[in-house]
Amino acid sequence: MAPKGLDYELLNENVKKVQYAVRGELYLRASELQKEGKKIIFTNVGNPHALGQKPLTFPRQVVALCQAPFLLDDPNVGLMFPADAIARAKHYLSLTSGGLGAYSDSRGIPGVRQEVADFLLRRDGYPSDPELIFLTDGASKGVMQILSTIIRGPSDGILVPVPQYPLYSAAISLFGGTLVPYYLEETANWGLDVNDLRNAVSQAKSKGITVKAMVIINPGNPTGQCLSEANLSEILRFCYQEGLVLLGDEVYQQNIYQDERPFISSKKVLMDMGPPYSKEVQLVSFHTVSKGYWGECGQRGGYFEMTNIPPKTVDEIYKVASISLSPNVPAQIFMGLMVNPLKPGDISYEQFIRER
């Protein structure tokens, strides 16, 4: 009998090549041991709630009311939920075209994208265009959307740090591109040397590979460092000289466990550099509700912001996003709540700060 479409020998070869360590052989073996009754602590991914972290109360209250809007009509709702949670739930429901059960725009709810833009303005001191912000099902989905748009085949290379979070090696393999490694220097607080980047690009060219993009993970995963402003400036100049798009994985920006070096976004450094860099370097930066003190991994909320990306390319990315119709709508509300948090004087603020 002839092989059928999903028989192994007929599968997409790129799928077979994918190696994804955080769900790979060790994870599968640990799962087997768990079924045998062994107690396993899974630290292969950042998954705080699975390890006992309690969810923040306020965002869960808001989303609960959005999920069950009939509660808002109950005359006793004020006895069960604080007034600020009720107000925020009404706010988010007003932004939707049919509650959480309706598709949103493929880029995400416009009002939530505006909240992200406002957050970025406060964070970086530079305006952000909500039309260039896409909400996604976790940062991973956004990374995959962008890589699938960039990579045309094996002759397209992506610079990726080593050590790295294996999303990048797996996605590049899946889309048929080539990973071009660059190595972080442990003795330099896991910084990087631009000369090493140039060597990596030269070696790739000698093999017929055109490097099209560079990934930075800042703060680092798994290395935990924050890149210095000087290092980020060097990287952005390098991307300008080489014509690379910089993919800034900034999902751990709230996980800073040292005082000597704060997190600085790639966008802020780029804008501070001024022209020609601020007008020409292509940058896509990513964030999520999965990390930081939220740890809402299972909600799958994220966004990416595009800087200096040509309008026709933005249209193509929108088209690709439209294939999935809509990002997860409850997760979009979690994202709105993360970027537009409670403020001093709000009823639930003190509890929120204690839990944070």
mmCIF file of N, CA and C in Angstrom, residues 135-198:
data_model
loop_
_atom_site.group_PDB
_atom_site.id
_atom_site.type_symbol
_atom_site.label_atom_id
_atom_site.label_comp_id
_atom_site.label_asym_id
_atom_site.label_seq_id
_atom_site.Cartn_x
_atom_site.Cartn_y
_atom_site.Cartn_z
ATOM 1 N N LEU A 135 -0.808 42.197 19.108
ATOM 2 C CA LEU A 135 -0.975 41.311 20.252
ATOM 3 C C LEU A 135 -0.934 39.867 19.761
ATOM 4 N N THR A 136 -0.331 38.995 20.556
ATOM 5 C CA THR A 136 -0.075 37.625 20.108
ATOM 6 C C THR A 136 -0.345 36.629 21.228
ATOM 7 N N ASP A 137 -0.447 35.360 20.870
ATOM 8 C CA ASP A 137 -0.651 34.286 21.850
ATOM 9 C C ASP A 137 0.679 33.932 22.493
ATOM 10 N N GLY A 138 1.128 34.790 23.405
ATOM 11 C CA GLY A 138 2.450 34.646 23.989
ATOM 12 C C GLY A 138 3.498 35.242 23.066
ATOM 13 N N ALA A 139 4.648 35.589 23.627
ATOM 14 C CA ALA A 139 5.720 36.141 22.794
ATOM 15 C C ALA A 139 6.196 35.127 21.757
ATOM 16 N N SER A 140 6.144 33.833 22.097
ATOM 17 C CA SER A 140 6.632 32.794 21.180
ATOM 18 C C SER A 140 5.909 32.852 19.837
ATOM 19 N N LYS A 141 4.590 33.052 19.876
ATOM 20 C CA LYS A 141 3.821 33.113 18.631
ATOM 21 C C LYS A 141 4.264 34.305 17.793
ATOM 22 N N GLY A 142 4.546 35.426 18.459
ATOM 23 C CA GLY A 142 5.024 36.603 17.735
ATOM 24 C C GLY A 142 6.379 36.360 17.092
ATOM 25 N N VAL A 143 7.292 35.737 17.842
ATOM 26 C CA VAL A 143 8.619 35.410 17.293
ATOM 27 C C VAL A 143 8.470 34.536 16.053
ATOM 28 N N MET A 144 7.594 33.548 16.130
ATOM 29 C CA MET A 144 7.420 32.636 15.003
ATOM 30 C C MET A 144 6.790 33.355 13.800
ATOM 31 N N GLN A 145 5.858 34.289 14.059
ATOM 32 C CA GLN A 145 5.281 35.065 12.964
ATOM 33 C C GLN A 145 6.364 35.843 12.224
ATOM 34 N N ILE A 146 7.241 36.485 12.983
ATOM 35 C CA ILE A 146 8.267 37.312 12.361
ATOM 36 C C ILE A 146 9.306 36.452 11.646
ATOM 37 N N LEU A 147 9.763 35.371 12.295
ATOM 38 C CA LEU A 147 10.761 34.506 11.640
ATOM 39 C C LEU A 147 10.199 33.879 10.371
ATOM 40 N N SER A 148 8.930 33.490 10.392
ATOM 41 C CA SER A 148 8.336 32.885 9.192
ATOM 42 C C SER A 148 8.245 33.888 8.056
ATOM 43 N N THR A 149 8.172 35.164 8.397
ATOM 44 C CA THR A 149 8.118 36.217 7.376
ATOM 45 C C THR A 149 9.502 36.503 6.812
ATOM 46 N N ILE A 150 10.530 36.422 7.662
ATOM 47 C CA ILE A 150 11.899 36.749 7.245
ATOM 48 C C ILE A 150 12.531 35.624 6.429
ATOM 49 N N ILE A 151 12.357 34.383 6.881
ATOM 50 C CA ILE A 151 13.114 33.257 6.319
ATOM 51 C C ILE A 151 12.483 32.767 5.019
ATOM 52 N N ARG A 152 13.300 32.739 3.964
ATOM 53 C CA ARG A 152 12.840 32.236 2.664
ATOM 54 C C ARG A 152 13.352 30.832 2.380
ATOM 55 N N GLY A 153 14.455 30.449 3.002
ATOM 56 C CA GLY A 153 15.036 29.138 2.745
ATOM 57 C C GLY A 153 16.361 28.995 3.458
ATOM 58 N N PRO A 154 17.088 27.894 3.207
ATOM 59 C CA PRO A 154 18.314 27.600 3.952
ATOM 60 C C PRO A 154 19.435 28.610 3.746
ATOM 61 N N SER A 155 19.347 29.443 2.708
ATOM 62 C CA SER A 155 20.393 30.441 2.499
ATOM 63 C C SER A 155 20.167 31.705 3.319
ATOM 64 N N ASP A 156 19.057 31.765 4.066
ATOM 65 C CA ASP A 156 18.799 32.888 4.967
ATOM 66 C C ASP A 156 19.214 32.505 6.374
ATOM 67 N N GLY A 157 20.105 33.326 6.970
ATOM 68 C CA GLY A 157 20.621 33.033 8.303
ATOM 69 C C GLY A 157 20.106 34.006 9.344
ATOM 70 N N ILE A 158 20.010 33.515 10.572
ATOM 71 C CA ILE A 158 19.592 34.328 11.712
ATOM 72 C C ILE A 158 20.658 34.199 12.800
ATOM 73 N N LEU A 159 21.230 35.326 13.213
ATOM 74 C CA LEU A 159 22.194 35.326 14.311
ATOM 75 C C LEU A 159 21.459 35.092 15.625
ATOM 76 N N VAL A 160 21.905 34.100 16.378
ATOM 77 C CA VAL A 160 21.234 33.732 17.630
ATOM 78 C C VAL A 160 22.297 33.550 18.707
ATOM 79 N N PRO A 161 22.051 34.090 19.920
ATOM 80 C CA PRO A 161 23.055 33.943 20.975
ATOM 81 C C PRO A 161 23.151 32.514 21.484
ATOM 82 N N VAL A 162 24.329 32.168 21.930
ATOM 83 C CA VAL A 162 24.565 30.900 22.623
ATOM 84 C C VAL A 162 25.223 31.245 23.947
ATOM 85 N N PRO A 163 24.637 30.847 25.109
ATOM 86 C CA PRO A 163 23.421 30.049 25.287
ATOM 87 C C PRO A 163 22.166 30.811 24.858
ATOM 88 N N GLN A 164 21.127 30.065 24.477
ATOM 89 C CA GLN A 164 19.879 30.671 24.005
ATOM 90 C C GLN A 164 18.696 29.873 24.504
ATOM 91 N N TYR A 165 17.525 30.528 24.440
ATOM 92 C CA TYR A 165 16.277 29.824 24.679
ATOM 93 C C TYR A 165 15.939 29.080 23.388
ATOM 94 N N PRO A 166 15.716 27.763 23.421
ATOM 95 C CA PRO A 166 15.676 26.969 22.188
ATOM 96 C C PRO A 166 14.499 27.224 21.266
ATOM 97 N N LEU A 167 13.597 28.145 21.618
ATOM 98 C CA LEU A 167 12.573 28.571 20.664
ATOM 99 C C LEU A 167 13.206 28.962 19.336
ATOM 100 N N TYR A 168 14.334 29.650 19.394
ATOM 101 C CA TYR A 168 14.917 30.211 18.173
ATOM 102 C C TYR A 168 15.498 29.129 17.276
ATOM 103 N N SER A 169 16.281 28.225 17.856
ATOM 104 C CA SER A 169 16.851 27.152 17.031
ATOM 105 C C SER A 169 15.742 26.296 16.446
ATOM 106 N N ALA A 170 14.702 26.015 17.244
ATOM 107 C CA ALA A 170 13.604 25.171 16.763
ATOM 108 C C ALA A 170 12.825 25.863 15.644
ATOM 109 N N ALA A 171 12.483 27.136 15.835
ATOM 110 C CA ALA A 171 11.677 27.855 14.838
ATOM 111 C C ALA A 171 12.449 28.061 13.542
ATOM 112 N N ILE A 172 13.731 28.397 13.660
ATOM 113 C CA ILE A 172 14.545 28.596 12.450
ATOM 114 C C ILE A 172 14.617 27.306 11.655
ATOM 115 N N SER A 173 14.782 26.183 12.352
ATOM 116 C CA SER A 173 14.809 24.880 11.692
ATOM 117 C C SER A 173 13.458 24.581 11.044
ATOM 118 N N LEU A 174 12.379 24.849 11.753
ATOM 119 C CA LEU A 174 11.033 24.575 11.233
ATOM 120 C C LEU A 174 10.764 25.349 9.950
ATOM 121 N N PHE A 175 11.220 26.598 9.899
ATOM 122 C CA PHE A 175 10.957 27.433 8.726
ATOM 123 C C PHE A 175 12.008 27.273 7.634
ATOM 124 N N GLY A 176 12.967 26.376 7.857
ATOM 125 C CA GLY A 176 13.924 26.041 6.805
ATOM 126 C C GLY A 176 15.084 26.990 6.672
ATOM 127 N N GLY A 177 15.311 27.851 7.677
ATOM 128 C CA GLY A 177 16.449 28.764 7.640
ATOM 129 C C GLY A 177 17.674 28.143 8.272
ATOM 130 N N THR A 178 18.705 28.974 8.478
ATOM 131 C CA THR A 178 19.966 28.508 9.056
ATOM 132 C C THR A 178 20.307 29.340 10.285
ATOM 133 N N LEU A 179 20.551 28.674 11.397
ATOM 134 C CA LEU A 179 20.967 29.358 12.618
ATOM 135 C C LEU A 179 22.454 29.678 12.516
ATOM 136 N N VAL A 180 22.789 30.945 12.757
ATOM 137 C CA VAL A 180 24.185 31.382 12.767
ATOM 138 C C VAL A 180 24.496 31.780 14.211
ATOM 139 N N PRO A 181 25.267 30.968 14.937
ATOM 140 C CA PRO A 181 25.472 31.236 16.361
ATOM 141 C C PRO A 181 26.481 32.344 16.619
ATOM 142 N N TYR A 182 26.255 33.102 17.688
ATOM 143 C CA TYR A 182 27.301 33.961 18.243
ATOM 144 C C TYR A 182 27.340 33.686 19.742
ATOM 145 N N TYR A 183 28.507 33.826 20.328
ATOM 146 C CA TYR A 183 28.726 33.311 21.679
ATOM 147 C C TYR A 183 28.852 34.437 22.691
ATOM 148 N N LEU A 184 28.056 34.358 23.761
ATOM 149 C CA LEU A 184 28.117 35.332 24.834
ATOM 150 C C LEU A 184 29.332 35.049 25.712
ATOM 151 N N GLU A 185 29.937 36.129 26.231
ATOM 152 C CA GLU A 185 31.149 36.010 27.044
ATOM 153 C C GLU A 185 30.802 35.995 28.537
ATOM 154 N N GLU A 186 30.940 34.838 29.160
ATOM 155 C CA GLU A 186 30.611 34.733 30.574
ATOM 156 C C GLU A 186 31.459 35.673 31.413
ATOM 157 N N THR A 187 32.743 35.824 31.041
ATOM 158 C CA THR A 187 33.648 36.666 31.824
ATOM 159 C C THR A 187 33.336 38.149 31.657
ATOM 160 N N ALA A 188 32.540 38.508 30.651
ATOM 161 C CA ALA A 188 32.128 39.908 30.438
ATOM 162 C C ALA A 188 30.662 40.080 30.818
ATOM 163 N N ASN A 189 30.249 39.371 31.894
ATOM 164 C CA ASN A 189 28.855 39.429 32.357
ATOM 165 C C ASN A 189 27.887 39.059 31.239
ATOM 166 N N TRP A 190 28.263 38.039 30.478
ATOM 167 C CA TRP A 190 27.444 37.533 29.373
ATOM 168 C C TRP A 190 27.140 38.611 28.324
ATOM 169 N N GLY A 191 28.089 39.534 28.152
ATOM 170 C CA GLY A 191 27.974 40.503 27.061
ATOM 171 C C GLY A 191 28.460 39.883 25.771
ATOM 172 N N LEU A 192 28.562 40.704 24.725
ATOM 173 C CA LEU A 192 29.026 40.150 23.452
ATOM 174 C C LEU A 192 29.979 41.117 22.788
ATOM 175 N N ASP A 193 30.835 40.553 21.960
ATOM 176 C CA ASP A 193 31.861 41.301 21.240
ATOM 177 C C ASP A 193 31.409 41.433 19.788
ATOM 178 N N VAL A 194 31.304 42.669 19.308
ATOM 179 C CA VAL A 194 30.828 42.899 17.941
ATOM 180 C C VAL A 194 31.779 42.272 16.913
ATOM 181 N N ASN A 195 33.056 42.159 17.265
ATOM 182 C CA ASN A 195 33.995 41.501 16.343
ATOM 183 C C ASN A 195 33.595 40.036 16.116
ATOM 184 N N ASP A 196 33.087 39.399 17.162
ATOM 185 C CA ASP A 196 32.617 38.020 17.014
ATOM 186 C C ASP A 196 31.407 37.965 16.082
ATOM 187 N N LEU A 197 30.538 38.989 16.162
ATOM 188 C CA LEU A 197 29.392 39.053 15.255
ATOM 189 C C LEU A 197 29.853 39.174 13.815
ATOM 190 N N ARG A 198 30.843 40.033 13.585
ATOM 191 C CA ARG A 198 31.354 40.212 12.216
ATOM 192 C C ARG A 198 31.961 38.914 11.683
#
